[in-house]
Amino acid sequence: MYAIAVHGGAGAVPRATLAPERERTYRAGLEAALDGGYAVLERGGTSLDAVATAVRLLEDHPSFNAGHGAALTRDGAAELDAAIMDGRQMRAGAVASVRHVKNPIELARRVMEKSRHVLLVGAGAEEFALEEHFTLVPNSYFRTAERLEQLESEQRGERGSDLVPPAPQGTVGAVARDARGDLAAATSTGGMTNKRPGRVGDSPIIGAGTYAKNGVCAVSATGHGEYFIRAVAAHHVCAAVEYRGLTLEAAVHELLHDILRTLGGDGGLIAIDHHGRIVMDFSTEGMFRGARDAAGRREIAIY
Ligand code: ASP
């Protein structure tokens, strides 16, 4: 069965403060990404193409913390991280701290397909982008009025300092299984508001925020990245399924509500197993998410 799930970040806007109009905007963004990715699967495309398509659509949407509308560093710039993984041969590509690449997920994919490396960062990643004929955009392309406001309020309230990390708020991702049974995962983010320049989260770290292995599962995470890195979160879920025989639900639950909670980190993730079963779970108040499969399931949810 082919299936896809998408997320637009955990630690969603508190329910009490989410105005109906804003909720509609988020839902429409999630729906477009979900259906865009699903359409790829429906016409026999690969899970890799499906997750790349879904994530690109979310990067272009200003409400989500990735691409246009990304969270800003303490200096007011956008620094973007992204990763993609192909479950077939466990090939992966990632970029971190890029400032001028309109769709970081496409560059991550290019790193996987056209370079000898897995992760390229900063200026080197952008040099590679130029060689690969990507069009670079000014950093101001990513900055929205809402993100600037968020940064200013974090800075006024002292949250997001080195010692008091900001709450997670965004990130986008997708996981999919195609009709051939191949799995893929993709994640893209602006990271955390008011982060130090140069800070890299879990999203582009293979095994932390993004992971896919055929026959086992594919995972895309969101939340407080430092904790997801320390727990090697996405890999933990797949390893628990593969080596301990846990169901995907149980593996995800253990990670979020046991391991990460003990460490003091929160967030959520979407995962899909080799049957195309989807799990979407979180320890925050909400997580923007959607799932669709060939058996007729189609849902969008926030809380
Ligand atoms: N996990 C992302 C990071 O730490 C942030 C998020 O998901 O909101 O960079």
Coordinates of C-alpha atoms and ligand atoms in Angstrom, one line a residue:
M1 CA 0.0 0.0 0.0
Y2 CA 1.4 3.4 -0.9
A3 CA 1.0 6.1 1.7
I4 CA 2.5 9.4 2.8
A5 CA 2.5 11.6 5.9
V6 CA 3.6 15.2 6.4
H7 CA 4.3 17.4 9.3
G8 CA 4.5 21.2 9.7
G9 CA 6.2 21.1 13.1
A10 CA 5.4 20.2 16.7
G11 CA 4.8 22.6 19.5
A12 CA 2.1 24.1 17.4
V13 CA 0.5 27.4 18.3
P14 CA -1.5 27.0 21.6
R15 CA -5.1 26.0 20.8
A16 CA -6.5 29.0 22.6
T17 CA -4.6 31.4 20.5
L18 CA -5.0 29.9 17.1
A19 CA -7.5 32.1 15.2
P20 CA -9.8 30.3 12.8
E21 CA -8.4 32.1 9.8
R22 CA -4.8 31.1 10.7
E23 CA -5.9 27.5 11.3
R24 CA -7.4 27.4 7.8
T25 CA -4.1 28.7 6.4
Y26 CA -2.1 26.0 8.2
R27 CA -4.6 23.3 7.2
A28 CA -4.6 24.4 3.5
G29 CA -0.8 24.4 3.5
L30 CA -0.6 20.9 5.0
E31 CA -3.3 19.6 2.6
A32 CA -1.5 21.0 -0.5
A33 CA 1.7 19.3 0.6
L34 CA 0.0 16.0 1.5
D35 CA -2.0 15.9 -1.8
G36 CA 1.0 17.0 -3.8
G37 CA 3.1 14.2 -2.4
Y38 CA 0.3 11.7 -2.7
A39 CA -0.3 12.6 -6.4
V40 CA 3.3 11.5 -7.1
L41 CA 2.6 8.1 -5.4
E42 CA -0.7 7.8 -7.2
R43 CA 0.8 8.0 -10.6
G44 CA 3.4 5.4 -9.7
G45 CA 6.2 7.8 -8.7
T46 CA 8.8 7.0 -6.0
S47 CA 8.6 7.7 -2.3
L48 CA 11.7 9.8 -2.8
D49 CA 10.0 12.1 -5.3
A50 CA 6.8 12.2 -3.1
V51 CA 8.6 13.4 0.1
A52 CA 10.7 15.9 -1.9
T53 CA 7.6 17.3 -3.5
A54 CA 5.7 17.6 -0.2
V55 CA 8.6 19.2 1.6
R56 CA 9.2 21.7 -1.2
L57 CA 5.6 22.8 -1.1
L58 CA 5.9 23.3 2.7
E59 CA 9.2 25.2 2.3
D60 CA 7.4 27.6 -0.1
H61 CA 4.5 28.2 2.3
P62 CA 5.2 31.2 4.6
S63 CA 3.5 29.8 7.6
F64 CA 5.9 26.9 8.2
N65 CA 9.4 27.1 9.6
A66 CA 11.3 26.1 6.5
G67 CA 12.3 27.9 3.4
H68 CA 10.2 31.1 3.0
G69 CA 9.0 31.9 6.5
A70 CA 11.8 30.2 8.4
A71 CA 12.7 31.0 12.0
L72 CA 15.5 33.6 12.4
T73 CA 18.8 33.5 14.2
R74 CA 19.5 36.0 16.9
D75 CA 21.0 38.2 14.2
G76 CA 17.8 38.2 12.2
A77 CA 19.0 36.0 9.4
A78 CA 17.6 32.7 8.1
E79 CA 19.9 29.7 8.3
L80 CA 18.4 26.6 6.8
D81 CA 18.9 22.9 7.4
A82 CA 17.5 20.0 5.4
A83 CA 18.0 16.3 4.8
I84 CA 16.5 13.5 2.6
M85 CA 17.0 9.8 2.8
D86 CA 16.3 7.0 0.4
G87 CA 15.4 3.8 2.1
R88 CA 16.5 1.7 -0.9
Q89 CA 20.2 1.7 -0.3
M90 CA 20.1 4.1 2.7
R91 CA 21.6 6.9 0.6
A92 CA 21.3 10.3 2.2
G93 CA 22.0 13.9 1.5
A94 CA 21.8 16.9 3.8
V95 CA 22.7 20.6 4.0
A96 CA 23.0 22.9 7.0
S97 CA 23.3 26.6 7.7
V98 CA 22.5 27.6 4.1
R99 CA 21.4 31.2 3.7
H100 CA 20.6 31.6 0.0
V101 CA 19.1 28.4 -1.3
K102 CA 15.4 28.8 -2.0
N103 CA 14.6 25.1 -1.5
P104 CA 17.1 23.5 0.8
I105 CA 15.5 20.1 0.3
E106 CA 16.4 20.1 -3.4
L107 CA 20.0 20.9 -2.5
A108 CA 20.0 18.1 0.0
R109 CA 18.8 15.7 -2.7
R110 CA 21.5 17.0 -5.1
V111 CA 24.1 16.3 -2.4
M112 CA 22.9 12.8 -2.2
E113 CA 22.7 12.2 -6.0
K114 CA 25.6 14.3 -7.3
S115 CA 28.3 14.5 -4.6
R116 CA 30.4 12.0 -2.8
H117 CA 29.2 13.4 0.5
V118 CA 26.3 13.2 2.8
L119 CA 26.3 16.6 4.5
L120 CA 27.5 20.0 3.2
V121 CA 27.3 23.1 5.3
G122 CA 27.3 26.9 4.9
A123 CA 29.5 28.5 2.2
G124 CA 30.6 25.1 0.8
A125 CA 27.0 24.0 0.4
E126 CA 26.2 27.1 -1.5
E127 CA 29.3 26.8 -3.7
F128 CA 28.0 23.3 -4.6
A129 CA 24.6 24.9 -5.2
L130 CA 26.1 27.3 -7.7
E131 CA 28.0 24.5 -9.5
E132 CA 24.7 22.7 -9.8
H133 CA 23.1 25.7 -11.3
F134 CA 20.7 26.4 -8.4
T135 CA 19.4 30.0 -8.4
L136 CA 20.4 31.6 -5.1
V137 CA 18.1 34.1 -3.4
P138 CA 18.8 37.0 -1.0
N139 CA 18.5 36.1 2.6
S140 CA 15.6 38.5 2.9
Y141 CA 13.5 36.2 0.7
F142 CA 13.1 33.9 3.8
R143 CA 12.2 36.6 6.3
T144 CA 8.5 37.2 7.1
A145 CA 7.0 39.9 9.3
E146 CA 5.7 37.2 11.6
R147 CA 9.1 35.6 12.1
L148 CA 10.7 39.0 12.9
E149 CA 8.0 39.6 15.5
Q150 CA 8.6 36.2 17.0
L151 CA 12.3 36.9 17.2
E152 CA 11.8 40.3 18.8
S153 CA 9.4 38.9 21.4
E154 CA 11.8 36.0 22.2
Q155 CA 14.6 38.6 22.6
R156 CA 12.5 40.8 24.8
G157 CA 11.4 37.9 27.0
E158 CA 15.0 36.6 27.2
R159 CA 13.9 33.2 26.0
G160 CA 16.1 31.6 23.5
S161 CA 19.3 32.7 25.3
D162 CA 22.0 30.1 25.4
L163 CA 20.7 28.8 28.7
V164 CA 16.9 29.1 28.2
P165 CA 16.2 27.5 24.9
P166 CA 13.1 28.6 22.9
A167 CA 10.1 26.3 22.4
P168 CA 10.1 24.3 19.2
Q169 CA 8.0 25.9 16.6
G170 CA 8.0 24.6 13.1
T171 CA 10.0 22.4 10.8
V172 CA 8.5 20.5 8.0
G173 CA 8.9 16.9 6.9
A174 CA 7.4 13.9 5.0
V175 CA 7.7 10.2 5.0
A176 CA 6.3 7.9 2.3
R177 CA 6.1 4.3 1.1
D178 CA 5.5 3.9 -2.6
A179 CA 3.8 1.0 -4.5
R180 CA 7.1 -0.8 -4.8
G181 CA 7.5 -0.8 -1.1
D182 CA 10.4 1.7 -1.0
L183 CA 10.6 4.1 1.9
A184 CA 11.9 7.7 2.0
A185 CA 12.0 10.6 4.5
A186 CA 12.7 14.3 4.2
T187 CA 12.9 17.1 6.7
S188 CA 13.6 20.9 6.3
T189 CA 13.8 23.7 8.9
G190 CA 14.9 27.1 9.8
G191 CA 15.7 25.7 13.2
M192 CA 14.9 27.6 16.3
T193 CA 14.0 31.2 16.7
N194 CA 16.9 33.3 18.2
K195 CA 19.4 30.5 17.7
R196 CA 23.1 31.3 17.6
P197 CA 24.4 31.7 14.1
G198 CA 26.0 28.3 13.1
R199 CA 23.7 26.3 15.3
V200 CA 22.6 23.1 13.5
G201 CA 19.6 21.1 14.7
D202 CA 18.5 17.5 14.3
S203 CA 16.8 17.8 11.0
P204 CA 19.9 17.5 8.7
I205 CA 21.6 15.0 11.0
I206 CA 20.9 11.5 9.5
G207 CA 19.6 9.3 12.3
A208 CA 18.5 12.2 14.5
G209 CA 15.8 14.1 12.6
T210 CA 15.6 12.1 9.4
Y211 CA 16.0 8.4 8.6
A212 CA 14.8 5.8 6.2
K213 CA 15.6 2.1 5.8
N214 CA 13.6 -0.2 3.5
G215 CA 11.9 -3.0 5.2
V216 CA 11.9 -1.2 8.5
C217 CA 10.7 2.4 8.6
A218 CA 11.1 6.0 7.6
V219 CA 11.0 8.9 10.1
S220 CA 10.9 12.7 10.1
A221 CA 11.1 14.5 13.4
T222 CA 10.3 17.9 14.8
G223 CA 10.9 19.4 18.2
H224 CA 13.8 20.5 20.3
G225 CA 16.6 19.4 18.1
E226 CA 19.4 19.2 20.7
Y227 CA 17.5 16.4 22.4
F228 CA 16.7 14.6 19.2
I229 CA 20.4 14.6 18.3
R230 CA 21.4 13.3 21.7
A231 CA 18.8 10.5 21.5
V232 CA 19.6 9.7 17.9
A233 CA 15.9 9.8 17.7
A234 CA 14.9 8.8 14.2
H235 CA 17.4 5.9 14.1
H236 CA 16.3 4.8 17.6
V237 CA 12.7 4.3 16.3
C238 CA 13.8 2.2 13.4
A239 CA 16.3 0.2 15.4
A240 CA 13.7 -0.6 18.0
V241 CA 11.4 -1.9 15.2
E242 CA 14.2 -3.8 13.5
Y243 CA 16.1 -5.3 16.4
R244 CA 13.6 -5.5 19.2
G245 CA 10.6 -6.3 17.1
L246 CA 8.6 -3.4 18.6
T247 CA 5.6 -2.1 16.6
L248 CA 6.2 1.3 15.1
E249 CA 3.6 2.8 17.6
A250 CA 5.5 1.4 20.5
A251 CA 8.9 2.4 19.2
V252 CA 7.7 6.0 18.7
H253 CA 6.0 6.1 22.0
E254 CA 9.1 4.9 23.8
L255 CA 11.2 7.6 22.1
L256 CA 8.9 10.5 22.7
H257 CA 7.3 9.8 26.0
D258 CA 10.1 7.9 27.7
I259 CA 13.6 8.6 26.4
L260 CA 13.1 12.2 25.3
R261 CA 10.9 13.0 28.3
T262 CA 13.5 11.8 30.7
L263 CA 16.1 13.9 29.0
G264 CA 13.7 16.9 29.2
G265 CA 13.1 17.4 25.5
D266 CA 9.8 17.5 23.6
G267 CA 8.6 17.4 20.1
G268 CA 7.0 14.9 17.7
L269 CA 7.5 12.8 14.7
I270 CA 5.9 11.1 11.8
A271 CA 6.9 7.6 10.8
I272 CA 5.8 4.9 8.3
D273 CA 6.6 1.2 8.3
H274 CA 7.2 -1.2 5.5
H275 CA 3.5 -2.0 5.3
G276 CA 2.6 1.7 4.8
R277 CA 1.3 2.1 8.3
I278 CA 1.6 5.6 9.6
V279 CA 2.3 6.8 13.1
M280 CA 2.1 10.5 14.1
D281 CA 2.8 11.3 17.7
F282 CA 4.0 14.2 19.8
S283 CA 4.7 15.3 23.4
T284 CA 3.9 18.9 22.7
E285 CA 0.4 20.5 22.7
G286 CA 0.1 19.8 19.1
M287 CA 1.8 19.0 15.8
F288 CA 0.7 20.1 12.4
R289 CA 0.3 16.9 10.5
G290 CA -1.5 15.0 7.7
A291 CA -1.7 11.4 6.4
R292 CA -3.0 9.9 3.3
D293 CA -3.0 6.3 2.0
A294 CA -4.2 4.1 -0.8
A295 CA -6.8 2.5 1.5
G296 CA -8.7 5.8 1.6
R297 CA -7.4 7.5 4.7
R298 CA -7.0 11.2 4.4
E299 CA -6.6 13.3 7.5
I300 CA -5.2 16.7 8.6
A301 CA -4.8 17.4 12.3
I302 CA -3.2 19.9 14.6
Y303 CA -4.0 18.9 18.2
Ligands
ASP1 N1 13.9 20.2 15.2 C1 14.1 21.6 14.7 C2 15.5 22.0 15.1 O1 15.8 21.8 16.3 C3 13.1 22.6 15.1 C4 11.7 22.2 15.1 O2 11.4 21.1 14.7 O3 10.9 23.0 15.4 O4 16.2 22.6 14.4

